[in-house]
Amino acid sequence: MEKIIELKSIELADMLGVGDQHIKLIESSIPVSISARGGRLSIKGNDDDIQKVDSLFEEMSGTYSSKGALHSNDVSNLIKLIKTNSTNLNGTINKNNIVYKSRKGAVGPRTKGQVSFLENVIKNDIAFGIGPAGTGKTFLSMAFALSSLEENEVDRIILCRPAVEAGENLGFLPGDLKEKVDPYLSPLYDALDALLPKKKLGALIENKNIEIVPLAYMRGRTLDNAFIILDEAQNSTAMQMKMFLTRLGMGSKAIINGDTTQIDLAGNKLSGLIQAKKILQDVGGIGFTYFDDSDIVRHPLVKKIIVAYDENDKKNGD
């Protein structure tokens, strides 16, 4: 089958990319053949794939209109978005919807909430994932970040968490910085260990392609061409959240994950995540995804435990 697309609002050269690199990206990801003549594109392939590419060009045109430019990483992310939208979920990963191939197998969305989350990550430079434990927020975020790093869309990944138990004042603990903060950052190491072979992970950390730091040590930095993930964001203060969000540099993305029912801040301090929900909900370029217990992908008992606690909280008016 063949379909002709006429480009009216964007120059053909901008759509194709330098040396037709955008077209090559599409053809390497979706089994179609694309040729250009004048202001028209010819797409050949089966019906489903042609429909994906047709939708992809609409998204590419929209991205160009909003940003005034269309880069290879934009096209790569939009390809991921189109594949995500074409997936029918049944609790498993569709072969066309793989985010990252880890050492333990393919990683991709398994629930509607996870699909929505990835769509927000792809479409926005800042994405929030809010919901209970076990919904895959951190794991999917890291898988997407590693994919972006390996595809040279970013130069490094920055992972951070608030060190709430030490009041973000880690100086009194013995040892060097790594020894002081590792107990608070161990969940991030656990997730990375599940995704990468130890040798490769060690090399990426040694070369600073991956940095794992407490939130307090983000102050004063401007991070260009980076993928930044803040985990356990409900335990950031309002000031820390603003500090983190303003670290974003050119060519960077940020994901902020947290569970507003598990706030451990002392002294009734306002959670930066709760404040950010109120202030940033309608800001363009920022997306919010709200997970619920239907998105839990851990041991089946985890969902039952969370539901039981939620019901108890409602009974007691908490």
PDB file of C-alpha atoms in Angstrom:
ATOM      1  CA  MET A   1       0.000   0.000   0.000  1.00  0.00           C
ATOM      2  CA  GLU A   2       1.125   3.573  -0.630  1.00  0.00           C
ATOM      3  CA  LYS A   3       0.066   6.861   0.928  1.00  0.00           C
ATOM      4  CA  ILE A   4       0.999  10.386  -0.167  1.00  0.00           C
ATOM      5  CA  ILE A   5       1.415  13.145   2.422  1.00  0.00           C
ATOM      6  CA  GLU A   6       1.535  16.787   1.372  1.00  0.00           C
ATOM      7  CA  LEU A   7       3.528  19.068   3.649  1.00  0.00           C
ATOM      8  CA  LYS A   8       1.951  22.480   3.939  1.00  0.00           C
ATOM      9  CA  SER A   9       3.192  23.997   7.202  1.00  0.00           C
ATOM     10  CA  ILE A  10       6.799  22.816   7.279  1.00  0.00           C
ATOM     11  CA  GLU A  11       9.703  22.827   4.838  1.00  0.00           C
ATOM     12  CA  LEU A  12      10.577  19.390   3.452  1.00  0.00           C
ATOM     13  CA  ALA A  13      14.231  19.806   4.461  1.00  0.00           C
ATOM     14  CA  ASP A  14      13.210  20.407   8.070  1.00  0.00           C
ATOM     15  CA  MET A  15      11.036  17.298   8.058  1.00  0.00           C
ATOM     16  CA  LEU A  16      13.704  15.078   6.456  1.00  0.00           C
ATOM     17  CA  GLY A  17      16.643  16.301   8.534  1.00  0.00           C
ATOM     18  CA  VAL A  18      20.256  16.725   7.447  1.00  0.00           C
ATOM     19  CA  GLY A  19      21.142  13.966   5.013  1.00  0.00           C
ATOM     20  CA  ASP A  20      17.601  12.586   5.406  1.00  0.00           C
ATOM     21  CA  GLN A  21      18.530  11.466   8.935  1.00  0.00           C
ATOM     22  CA  HIS A  22      14.950  11.755  10.208  1.00  0.00           C
ATOM     23  CA  ILE A  23      13.682   9.504   7.424  1.00  0.00           C
ATOM     24  CA  LYS A  24      16.442   6.979   8.134  1.00  0.00           C
ATOM     25  CA  LEU A  25      15.466   6.952  11.810  1.00  0.00           C
ATOM     26  CA  ILE A  26      11.851   6.199  10.913  1.00  0.00           C
ATOM     27  CA  GLU A  27      12.706   3.487   8.378  1.00  0.00           C
ATOM     28  CA  SER A  28      15.036   1.785  10.892  1.00  0.00           C
ATOM     29  CA  SER A  29      12.232   1.667  13.477  1.00  0.00           C
ATOM     30  CA  ILE A  30       9.094   1.063  11.407  1.00  0.00           C
ATOM     31  CA  PRO A  31       9.075  -1.258   8.342  1.00  0.00           C
ATOM     32  CA  VAL A  32       8.128   1.307   5.700  1.00  0.00           C
ATOM     33  CA  SER A  33       9.785   2.923   2.697  1.00  0.00           C
ATOM     34  CA  ILE A  34       9.672   6.725   2.485  1.00  0.00           C
ATOM     35  CA  SER A  35      10.567   8.875  -0.511  1.00  0.00           C
ATOM     36  CA  ALA A  36      10.278  12.619  -1.071  1.00  0.00           C
ATOM     37  CA  ARG A  37       9.428  14.564  -4.197  1.00  0.00           C
ATOM     38  CA  GLY A  38       8.684  18.265  -4.239  1.00  0.00           C
ATOM     39  CA  GLY A  39       6.584  18.991  -1.186  1.00  0.00           C
ATOM     40  CA  ARG A  40       5.187  15.467  -0.992  1.00  0.00           C
ATOM     41  CA  LEU A  41       6.162  12.311   0.863  1.00  0.00           C
ATOM     42  CA  SER A  42       5.374   8.812  -0.374  1.00  0.00           C
ATOM     43  CA  ILE A  43       5.055   6.100   2.292  1.00  0.00           C
ATOM     44  CA  LYS A  44       4.927   2.420   1.302  1.00  0.00           C
ATOM     45  CA  GLY A  45       4.210  -0.469   3.642  1.00  0.00           C
ATOM     46  CA  ASN A  46       1.304  -2.280   5.275  1.00  0.00           C
ATOM     47  CA  ASP A  47      -1.771  -0.403   6.485  1.00  0.00           C
ATOM     48  CA  ASP A  48      -0.879  -0.401  10.189  1.00  0.00           C
ATOM     49  CA  ASP A  49       2.684   0.809   9.663  1.00  0.00           C
ATOM     50  CA  ILE A  50       1.612   3.518   7.217  1.00  0.00           C
ATOM     51  CA  GLN A  51      -0.927   4.753   9.773  1.00  0.00           C
ATOM     52  CA  LYS A  52       1.819   4.928  12.427  1.00  0.00           C
ATOM     53  CA  VAL A  53       4.066   6.942  10.131  1.00  0.00           C
ATOM     54  CA  ASP A  54       1.197   9.225   9.126  1.00  0.00           C
ATOM     55  CA  SER A  55       0.546   9.938  12.824  1.00  0.00           C
ATOM     56  CA  LEU A  56       4.276  10.364  13.386  1.00  0.00           C
ATOM     57  CA  PHE A  57       4.541  13.077  10.727  1.00  0.00           C
ATOM     58  CA  GLU A  58       1.622  14.909  12.338  1.00  0.00           C
ATOM     59  CA  GLU A  59       3.471  14.841  15.676  1.00  0.00           C
ATOM     60  CA  MET A  60       6.718  15.939  13.977  1.00  0.00           C
ATOM     61  CA  SER A  61       4.930  18.863  12.334  1.00  0.00           C
ATOM     62  CA  GLY A  62       3.398  19.862  15.671  1.00  0.00           C
ATOM     63  CA  THR A  63       6.779  19.680  17.404  1.00  0.00           C
ATOM     64  CA  TYR A  64       8.356  21.838  14.703  1.00  0.00           C
ATOM     65  CA  SER A  65       5.561  24.409  14.983  1.00  0.00           C
ATOM     66  CA  SER A  66       5.888  24.668  18.770  1.00  0.00           C
ATOM     67  CA  LYS A  67       9.700  24.614  18.997  1.00  0.00           C
ATOM     68  CA  GLY A  68      10.687  26.184  15.676  1.00  0.00           C
ATOM     69  CA  ALA A  69      13.027  23.261  15.020  1.00  0.00           C
ATOM     70  CA  LEU A  70      12.992  19.474  14.726  1.00  0.00           C
ATOM     71  CA  HIS A  71      15.983  17.489  15.977  1.00  0.00           C
ATOM     72  CA  SER A  72      16.887  13.810  15.758  1.00  0.00           C
ATOM     73  CA  ASN A  73      16.171  13.228  19.452  1.00  0.00           C
ATOM     74  CA  ASP A  74      12.693  14.758  18.923  1.00  0.00           C
ATOM     75  CA  VAL A  75      12.032  12.267  16.130  1.00  0.00           C
ATOM     76  CA  SER A  76      13.387   9.346  18.213  1.00  0.00           C
ATOM     77  CA  ASN A  77      11.123  10.252  21.116  1.00  0.00           C
ATOM     78  CA  LEU A  78       8.097  10.682  18.860  1.00  0.00           C
ATOM     79  CA  ILE A  79       8.731   7.239  17.347  1.00  0.00           C
ATOM     80  CA  LYS A  80       8.628   5.803  20.872  1.00  0.00           C
ATOM     81  CA  LEU A  81       5.386   7.685  21.483  1.00  0.00           C
ATOM     82  CA  ILE A  82       3.734   6.327  18.335  1.00  0.00           C
ATOM     83  CA  LYS A  83       4.744   2.775  19.241  1.00  0.00           C
ATOM     84  CA  THR A  84       3.441   3.238  22.772  1.00  0.00           C
ATOM     85  CA  ASN A  85       0.078   4.480  21.513  1.00  0.00           C
ATOM     86  CA  SER A  86      -0.257   1.473  19.190  1.00  0.00           C
ATOM     87  CA  THR A  87       0.119  -1.050  22.005  1.00  0.00           C
ATOM     88  CA  ASN A  88      -2.727  -3.150  23.384  1.00  0.00           C
ATOM     89  CA  LEU A  89      -1.860  -3.945  26.985  1.00  0.00           C
ATOM     90  CA  ASN A  90      -2.740  -7.163  28.767  1.00  0.00           C
ATOM     91  CA  GLY A  91      -0.225  -7.044  31.606  1.00  0.00           C
ATOM     92  CA  THR A  92       2.701  -7.948  29.344  1.00  0.00           C
ATOM     93  CA  ILE A  93       5.140  -5.962  27.203  1.00  0.00           C
ATOM     94  CA  ASN A  94       4.320  -5.691  23.519  1.00  0.00           C
ATOM     95  CA  LYS A  95       7.396  -6.348  21.335  1.00  0.00           C
ATOM     96  CA  ASN A  96       6.810  -2.987  19.621  1.00  0.00           C
ATOM     97  CA  ASN A  97       6.721  -1.148  22.937  1.00  0.00           C
ATOM     98  CA  ILE A  98      10.091  -1.989  24.452  1.00  0.00           C
ATOM     99  CA  VAL A  99      11.762   0.981  26.139  1.00  0.00           C
ATOM    100  CA  TYR A 100      15.049  -0.711  27.000  1.00  0.00           C
ATOM    101  CA  LYS A 101      16.614  -4.164  26.796  1.00  0.00           C
ATOM    102  CA  SER A 102      18.122  -4.784  30.217  1.00  0.00           C
ATOM    103  CA  ARG A 103      20.334  -7.610  31.392  1.00  0.00           C
ATOM    104  CA  LYS A 104      17.201  -9.327  32.742  1.00  0.00           C
ATOM    105  CA  GLY A 105      15.058  -8.824  29.654  1.00  0.00           C
ATOM    106  CA  ALA A 106      12.875  -6.228  27.942  1.00  0.00           C
ATOM    107  CA  VAL A 107      11.550  -3.236  29.881  1.00  0.00           C
ATOM    108  CA  GLY A 108       8.382  -1.467  28.818  1.00  0.00           C
ATOM    109  CA  PRO A 109       4.956  -0.353  30.054  1.00  0.00           C
ATOM    110  CA  ARG A 110       2.625  -3.069  31.322  1.00  0.00           C
ATOM    111  CA  THR A 111      -0.339  -0.954  32.457  1.00  0.00           C
ATOM    112  CA  LYS A 112      -2.343   1.989  31.130  1.00  0.00           C
ATOM    113  CA  GLY A 113      -0.847   4.221  33.799  1.00  0.00           C
ATOM    114  CA  GLN A 114       2.662   3.283  32.711  1.00  0.00           C
ATOM    115  CA  VAL A 115       1.821   4.015  29.067  1.00  0.00           C
ATOM    116  CA  SER A 116       0.454   7.417  30.073  1.00  0.00           C
ATOM    117  CA  PHE A 117       3.620   8.054  32.073  1.00  0.00           C
ATOM    118  CA  LEU A 118       5.894   7.304  29.129  1.00  0.00           C
ATOM    119  CA  GLU A 119       3.775   9.480  26.850  1.00  0.00           C
ATOM    120  CA  ASN A 120       4.275  12.360  29.289  1.00  0.00           C
ATOM    121  CA  VAL A 121       8.024  11.722  29.435  1.00  0.00           C
ATOM    122  CA  ILE A 122       8.262  11.728  25.648  1.00  0.00           C
ATOM    123  CA  LYS A 123       6.114  14.826  25.094  1.00  0.00           C
ATOM    124  CA  ASN A 124       7.442  16.994  27.932  1.00  0.00           C
ATOM    125  CA  ASP A 125      10.844  18.112  29.158  1.00  0.00           C
ATOM    126  CA  ILE A 126       9.636  17.787  32.761  1.00  0.00           C
ATOM    127  CA  ALA A 127       7.391  14.867  33.772  1.00  0.00           C
ATOM    128  CA  PHE A 128       5.935  14.002  37.180  1.00  0.00           C
ATOM    129  CA  GLY A 129       4.988  10.454  38.169  1.00  0.00           C
ATOM    130  CA  ILE A 130       2.845  10.389  41.311  1.00  0.00           C
ATOM    131  CA  GLY A 131       1.430   7.257  42.915  1.00  0.00           C
ATOM    132  CA  PRO A 132       1.953   4.290  45.235  1.00  0.00           C
ATOM    133  CA  ALA A 133       4.962   2.028  45.548  1.00  0.00           C
ATOM    134  CA  GLY A 134       5.354  -0.748  43.031  1.00  0.00           C
ATOM    135  CA  THR A 135       3.906   1.084  40.032  1.00  0.00           C
ATOM    136  CA  GLY A 136       7.208   1.099  38.134  1.00  0.00           C
ATOM    137  CA  LYS A 137       7.872   4.842  38.311  1.00  0.00           C
ATOM    138  CA  THR A 138      11.583   4.622  39.115  1.00  0.00           C
ATOM    139  CA  PHE A 139      12.305   1.542  37.013  1.00  0.00           C
ATOM    140  CA  LEU A 140      10.663   2.905  33.855  1.00  0.00           C
ATOM    141  CA  SER A 141      12.299   6.297  34.374  1.00  0.00           C
ATOM    142  CA  MET A 142      15.736   4.725  34.554  1.00  0.00           C
ATOM    143  CA  ALA A 143      15.073   2.483  31.559  1.00  0.00           C
ATOM    144  CA  PHE A 144      14.034   5.493  29.475  1.00  0.00           C
ATOM    145  CA  ALA A 145      17.060   7.467  30.679  1.00  0.00           C
ATOM    146  CA  LEU A 146      19.440   4.622  29.794  1.00  0.00           C
ATOM    147  CA  SER A 147      17.853   4.350  26.351  1.00  0.00           C
ATOM    148  CA  SER A 148      18.381   8.089  25.830  1.00  0.00           C
ATOM    149  CA  LEU A 149      22.008   7.799  26.966  1.00  0.00           C
ATOM    150  CA  GLU A 150      22.789   4.859  24.692  1.00  0.00           C
ATOM    151  CA  GLU A 151      21.147   6.597  21.734  1.00  0.00           C
ATOM    152  CA  ASN A 152      23.312   9.700  22.421  1.00  0.00           C
ATOM    153  CA  GLU A 153      20.270  11.872  23.073  1.00  0.00           C
ATOM    154  CA  VAL A 154      21.870  12.941  26.374  1.00  0.00           C
ATOM    155  CA  ASP A 155      25.439  12.894  27.675  1.00  0.00           C
ATOM    156  CA  ARG A 156      24.728  11.772  31.229  1.00  0.00           C
ATOM    157  CA  ILE A 157      22.132  10.648  33.723  1.00  0.00           C
ATOM    158  CA  ILE A 158      21.760  12.289  37.135  1.00  0.00           C
ATOM    159  CA  LEU A 159      19.851  10.341  39.797  1.00  0.00           C
ATOM    160  CA  CYS A 160      19.009  11.853  43.160  1.00  0.00           C
ATOM    161  CA  ARG A 161      16.872  11.414  46.264  1.00  0.00           C
ATOM    162  CA  PRO A 162      16.312  13.465  49.409  1.00  0.00           C
ATOM    163  CA  ALA A 163      18.310  12.093  52.368  1.00  0.00           C
ATOM    164  CA  VAL A 164      15.482  12.841  54.761  1.00  0.00           C
ATOM    165  CA  GLU A 165      16.663  10.820  57.734  1.00  0.00           C
ATOM    166  CA  ALA A 166      19.854  12.878  57.986  1.00  0.00           C
ATOM    167  CA  GLY A 167      18.038  16.150  57.472  1.00  0.00           C
ATOM    168  CA  GLU A 168      20.083  16.691  54.292  1.00  0.00           C
ATOM    169  CA  ASN A 169      22.987  17.553  56.605  1.00  0.00           C
ATOM    170  CA  LEU A 170      25.324  14.631  55.993  1.00  0.00           C
ATOM    171  CA  GLY A 171      28.546  16.102  57.303  1.00  0.00           C
ATOM    172  CA  PHE A 172      28.394  14.452  60.719  1.00  0.00           C
ATOM    173  CA  LEU A 173      28.404  10.920  59.292  1.00  0.00           C
ATOM    174  CA  PRO A 174      31.771   9.105  59.087  1.00  0.00           C
ATOM    175  CA  GLY A 175      33.528   8.375  55.800  1.00  0.00           C
ATOM    176  CA  ASP A 176      33.716  10.048  52.409  1.00  0.00           C
ATOM    177  CA  LEU A 177      30.709  11.393  50.493  1.00  0.00           C
ATOM    178  CA  LYS A 178      29.901   8.025  48.928  1.00  0.00           C
ATOM    179  CA  GLU A 179      29.915   6.233  52.279  1.00  0.00           C
ATOM    180  CA  LYS A 180      27.709   8.921  53.800  1.00  0.00           C
ATOM    181  CA  VAL A 181      24.984   8.937  51.171  1.00  0.00           C
ATOM    182  CA  ASP A 182      24.926   5.343  49.923  1.00  0.00           C
ATOM    183  CA  PRO A 183      22.428   4.142  52.578  1.00  0.00           C
ATOM    184  CA  TYR A 184      19.906   6.722  51.307  1.00  0.00           C
ATOM    185  CA  LEU A 185      20.585   6.073  47.623  1.00  0.00           C
ATOM    186  CA  SER A 186      20.638   2.266  47.698  1.00  0.00           C
ATOM    187  CA  PRO A 187      17.203   1.920  45.973  1.00  0.00           C
ATOM    188  CA  LEU A 188      18.647   3.728  42.949  1.00  0.00           C
ATOM    189  CA  TYR A 189      21.642   1.381  42.874  1.00  0.00           C
ATOM    190  CA  ASP A 190      19.251  -1.586  43.147  1.00  0.00           C
ATOM    191  CA  ALA A 191      17.277  -0.427  40.103  1.00  0.00           C
ATOM    192  CA  LEU A 192      20.422   0.181  38.054  1.00  0.00           C
ATOM    193  CA  ASP A 193      21.808  -3.211  39.059  1.00  0.00           C
ATOM    194  CA  ALA A 194      18.655  -4.837  37.644  1.00  0.00           C
ATOM    195  CA  LEU A 195      19.067  -2.982  34.348  1.00  0.00           C
ATOM    196  CA  LEU A 196      22.810  -3.098  33.680  1.00  0.00           C
ATOM    197  CA  PRO A 197      25.635  -5.646  34.013  1.00  0.00           C
ATOM    198  CA  LYS A 198      27.898  -4.735  36.950  1.00  0.00           C
ATOM    199  CA  LYS A 199      30.935  -4.097  34.742  1.00  0.00           C
ATOM    200  CA  LYS A 200      29.044  -1.735  32.438  1.00  0.00           C
ATOM    201  CA  LEU A 201      27.379   0.054  35.362  1.00  0.00           C
ATOM    202  CA  GLY A 202      30.745   0.499  37.085  1.00  0.00           C
ATOM    203  CA  ALA A 203      32.264   2.017  33.944  1.00  0.00           C
ATOM    204  CA  LEU A 204      29.359   4.430  33.447  1.00  0.00           C
ATOM    205  CA  ILE A 205      29.595   5.621  37.066  1.00  0.00           C
ATOM    206  CA  GLU A 206      33.381   5.907  36.937  1.00  0.00           C
ATOM    207  CA  ASN A 207      33.184   7.988  33.733  1.00  0.00           C
ATOM    208  CA  LYS A 208      30.404  10.125  35.277  1.00  0.00           C
ATOM    209  CA  ASN A 209      27.934   9.163  32.574  1.00  0.00           C
ATOM    210  CA  ILE A 210      25.759   8.204  35.548  1.00  0.00           C
ATOM    211  CA  GLU A 211      25.835  10.226  38.764  1.00  0.00           C
ATOM    212  CA  ILE A 212      23.949   9.255  41.912  1.00  0.00           C
ATOM    213  CA  VAL A 213      23.745  12.109  44.407  1.00  0.00           C
ATOM    214  CA  PRO A 214      21.606  13.325  47.311  1.00  0.00           C
ATOM    215  CA  LEU A 215      19.229  16.164  46.490  1.00  0.00           C
ATOM    216  CA  ALA A 216      21.164  18.578  48.713  1.00  0.00           C
ATOM    217  CA  TYR A 217      24.185  18.324  46.382  1.00  0.00           C
ATOM    218  CA  MET A 218      22.237  19.541  43.330  1.00  0.00           C
ATOM    219  CA  ARG A 219      22.331  23.155  44.470  1.00  0.00           C
ATOM    220  CA  GLY A 220      24.292  25.509  42.230  1.00  0.00           C
ATOM    221  CA  ARG A 221      24.469  23.161  39.246  1.00  0.00           C
ATOM    222  CA  THR A 222      23.150  23.758  35.720  1.00  0.00           C
ATOM    223  CA  LEU A 223      22.739  20.490  33.862  1.00  0.00           C
ATOM    224  CA  ASP A 224      22.867  20.596  30.052  1.00  0.00           C
ATOM    225  CA  ASN A 225      22.234  17.533  27.840  1.00  0.00           C
ATOM    226  CA  ALA A 226      21.315  15.452  30.862  1.00  0.00           C
ATOM    227  CA  PHE A 227      18.507  13.153  31.940  1.00  0.00           C
ATOM    228  CA  ILE A 228      17.722  14.018  35.563  1.00  0.00           C
ATOM    229  CA  ILE A 229      15.573  11.845  37.826  1.00  0.00           C
ATOM    230  CA  LEU A 230      14.387  12.831  41.303  1.00  0.00           C
ATOM    231  CA  ASP A 231      13.082   9.877  43.282  1.00  0.00           C
ATOM    232  CA  GLU A 232      11.028  10.009  46.509  1.00  0.00           C
ATOM    233  CA  ALA A 233      10.178  13.621  45.646  1.00  0.00           C
ATOM    234  CA  GLN A 234       7.469  13.776  48.313  1.00  0.00           C
ATOM    235  CA  ASN A 235      10.307  14.107  50.843  1.00  0.00           C
ATOM    236  CA  SER A 236      11.711  17.244  49.219  1.00  0.00           C
ATOM    237  CA  THR A 237      10.849  20.577  50.791  1.00  0.00           C
ATOM    238  CA  ALA A 238       9.203  23.317  48.729  1.00  0.00           C
ATOM    239  CA  MET A 239      12.547  25.126  48.467  1.00  0.00           C
ATOM    240  CA  GLN A 240      14.389  21.965  47.418  1.00  0.00           C
ATOM    241  CA  MET A 241      11.827  21.187  44.725  1.00  0.00           C
ATOM    242  CA  LYS A 242      12.173  24.662  43.228  1.00  0.00           C
ATOM    243  CA  MET A 243      15.957  24.309  43.389  1.00  0.00           C
ATOM    244  CA  PHE A 244      15.826  20.953  41.600  1.00  0.00           C
ATOM    245  CA  LEU A 245      13.464  22.098  38.847  1.00  0.00           C
ATOM    246  CA  THR A 246      15.630  25.117  38.063  1.00  0.00           C
ATOM    247  CA  ARG A 247      18.718  22.936  37.483  1.00  0.00           C
ATOM    248  CA  LEU A 248      17.355  21.998  34.037  1.00  0.00           C
ATOM    249  CA  GLY A 249      19.703  23.094  31.255  1.00  0.00           C
ATOM    250  CA  MET A 250      19.529  23.043  27.460  1.00  0.00           C
ATOM    251  CA  GLY A 251      18.854  19.652  25.890  1.00  0.00           C
ATOM    252  CA  SER A 252      17.845  18.113  29.213  1.00  0.00           C
ATOM    253  CA  LYS A 253      14.854  16.218  30.557  1.00  0.00           C
ATOM    254  CA  ALA A 254      13.715  15.733  34.141  1.00  0.00           C
ATOM    255  CA  ILE A 255      11.465  13.161  35.792  1.00  0.00           C
ATOM    256  CA  ILE A 256      10.136  13.684  39.311  1.00  0.00           C
ATOM    257  CA  ASN A 257       8.643  10.635  41.040  1.00  0.00           C
ATOM    258  CA  GLY A 258       6.947  10.345  44.396  1.00  0.00           C
ATOM    259  CA  ASP A 259       4.087   9.114  46.555  1.00  0.00           C
ATOM    260  CA  THR A 260       2.206  11.869  48.375  1.00  0.00           C
ATOM    261  CA  THR A 261       0.861   9.351  50.915  1.00  0.00           C
ATOM    262  CA  GLN A 262       4.373   8.541  52.173  1.00  0.00           C
ATOM    263  CA  ILE A 263       5.768  11.899  53.329  1.00  0.00           C
ATOM    264  CA  ASP A 264       8.517  11.622  55.966  1.00  0.00           C
ATOM    265  CA  LEU A 265       9.417  15.294  56.345  1.00  0.00           C
ATOM    266  CA  ALA A 266       9.908  16.395  59.955  1.00  0.00           C
ATOM    267  CA  GLY A 267       8.163  19.348  61.564  1.00  0.00           C
ATOM    268  CA  ASN A 268       5.086  19.351  59.318  1.00  0.00           C
ATOM    269  CA  LYS A 269       7.063  20.902  56.474  1.00  0.00           C
ATOM    270  CA  LEU A 270       5.225  21.353  53.178  1.00  0.00           C
ATOM    271  CA  SER A 271       6.172  18.687  50.653  1.00  0.00           C
ATOM    272  CA  GLY A 272       7.703  20.168  47.516  1.00  0.00           C
ATOM    273  CA  LEU A 273       5.872  17.578  45.455  1.00  0.00           C
ATOM    274  CA  ILE A 274       2.463  18.628  46.765  1.00  0.00           C
ATOM    275  CA  GLN A 275       3.253  22.289  46.151  1.00  0.00           C
ATOM    276  CA  ALA A 276       4.542  21.563  42.639  1.00  0.00           C
ATOM    277  CA  LYS A 277       1.266  19.783  41.789  1.00  0.00           C
ATOM    278  CA  LYS A 278      -0.667  22.937  42.646  1.00  0.00           C
ATOM    279  CA  ILE A 279       1.655  25.446  40.996  1.00  0.00           C
ATOM    280  CA  LEU A 280       2.732  23.636  37.821  1.00  0.00           C
ATOM    281  CA  GLN A 281      -0.333  21.603  36.833  1.00  0.00           C
ATOM    282  CA  ASP A 282      -1.211  23.880  33.901  1.00  0.00           C
ATOM    283  CA  VAL A 283       2.288  24.892  32.773  1.00  0.00           C
ATOM    284  CA  GLY A 284       3.069  23.903  29.169  1.00  0.00           C
ATOM    285  CA  GLY A 285       5.978  21.495  28.743  1.00  0.00           C
ATOM    286  CA  ILE A 286       5.294  19.850  32.128  1.00  0.00           C
ATOM    287  CA  GLY A 287       3.270  16.627  32.321  1.00  0.00           C
ATOM    288  CA  PHE A 288       1.686  14.828  35.279  1.00  0.00           C
ATOM    289  CA  THR A 289       0.804  11.143  35.517  1.00  0.00           C
ATOM    290  CA  TYR A 290      -1.157   9.776  38.473  1.00  0.00           C
ATOM    291  CA  PHE A 291      -0.777   6.058  39.172  1.00  0.00           C
ATOM    292  CA  ASP A 292      -3.172   3.958  41.250  1.00  0.00           C
ATOM    293  CA  ASP A 293      -3.210   0.406  42.614  1.00  0.00           C
ATOM    294  CA  SER A 294      -4.183  -0.983  39.177  1.00  0.00           C
ATOM    295  CA  ASP A 295      -0.682  -0.036  38.000  1.00  0.00           C
ATOM    296  CA  ILE A 296       1.195  -2.029  40.669  1.00  0.00           C
ATOM    297  CA  VAL A 297       3.499  -4.572  39.026  1.00  0.00           C
ATOM    298  CA  ARG A 298       5.311  -6.020  42.051  1.00  0.00           C
ATOM    299  CA  HIS A 299       4.376  -9.163  43.963  1.00  0.00           C
ATOM    300  CA  PRO A 300       0.545  -9.555  43.952  1.00  0.00           C
ATOM    301  CA  LEU A 301       0.502  -9.093  47.731  1.00  0.00           C
ATOM    302  CA  VAL A 302       1.856  -5.545  47.369  1.00  0.00           C
ATOM    303  CA  LYS A 303      -1.375  -4.397  45.732  1.00  0.00           C
ATOM    304  CA  LYS A 304      -3.450  -6.053  48.466  1.00  0.00           C
ATOM    305  CA  ILE A 305      -1.335  -4.429  51.186  1.00  0.00           C
ATOM    306  CA  ILE A 306      -1.673  -0.944  49.686  1.00  0.00           C
ATOM    307  CA  VAL A 307      -5.435  -1.334  49.213  1.00  0.00           C
ATOM    308  CA  ALA A 308      -5.823  -2.539  52.829  1.00  0.00           C
ATOM    309  CA  TYR A 309      -3.876   0.434  54.195  1.00  0.00           C
ATOM    310  CA  ASP A 310      -5.854   2.878  52.009  1.00  0.00           C
ATOM    311  CA  GLU A 311      -9.139   1.466  53.290  1.00  0.00           C
ATOM    312  CA  ASN A 312      -7.913   1.702  56.874  1.00  0.00           C
ATOM    313  CA  ASP A 313      -6.879   5.355  56.353  1.00  0.00           C
ATOM    314  CA  LYS A 314     -10.344   6.183  54.981  1.00  0.00           C
ATOM    315  CA  LYS A 315     -12.039   4.565  57.965  1.00  0.00           C
ATOM    316  CA  ASN A 316      -9.883   6.529  60.398  1.00  0.00           C
ATOM    317  CA  GLY A 317     -10.168   9.785  58.447  1.00  0.00           C
ATOM    318  CA  ASP A 318      -6.405  10.064  57.826  1.00  0.00           C
TER     319      ASP A 318
END
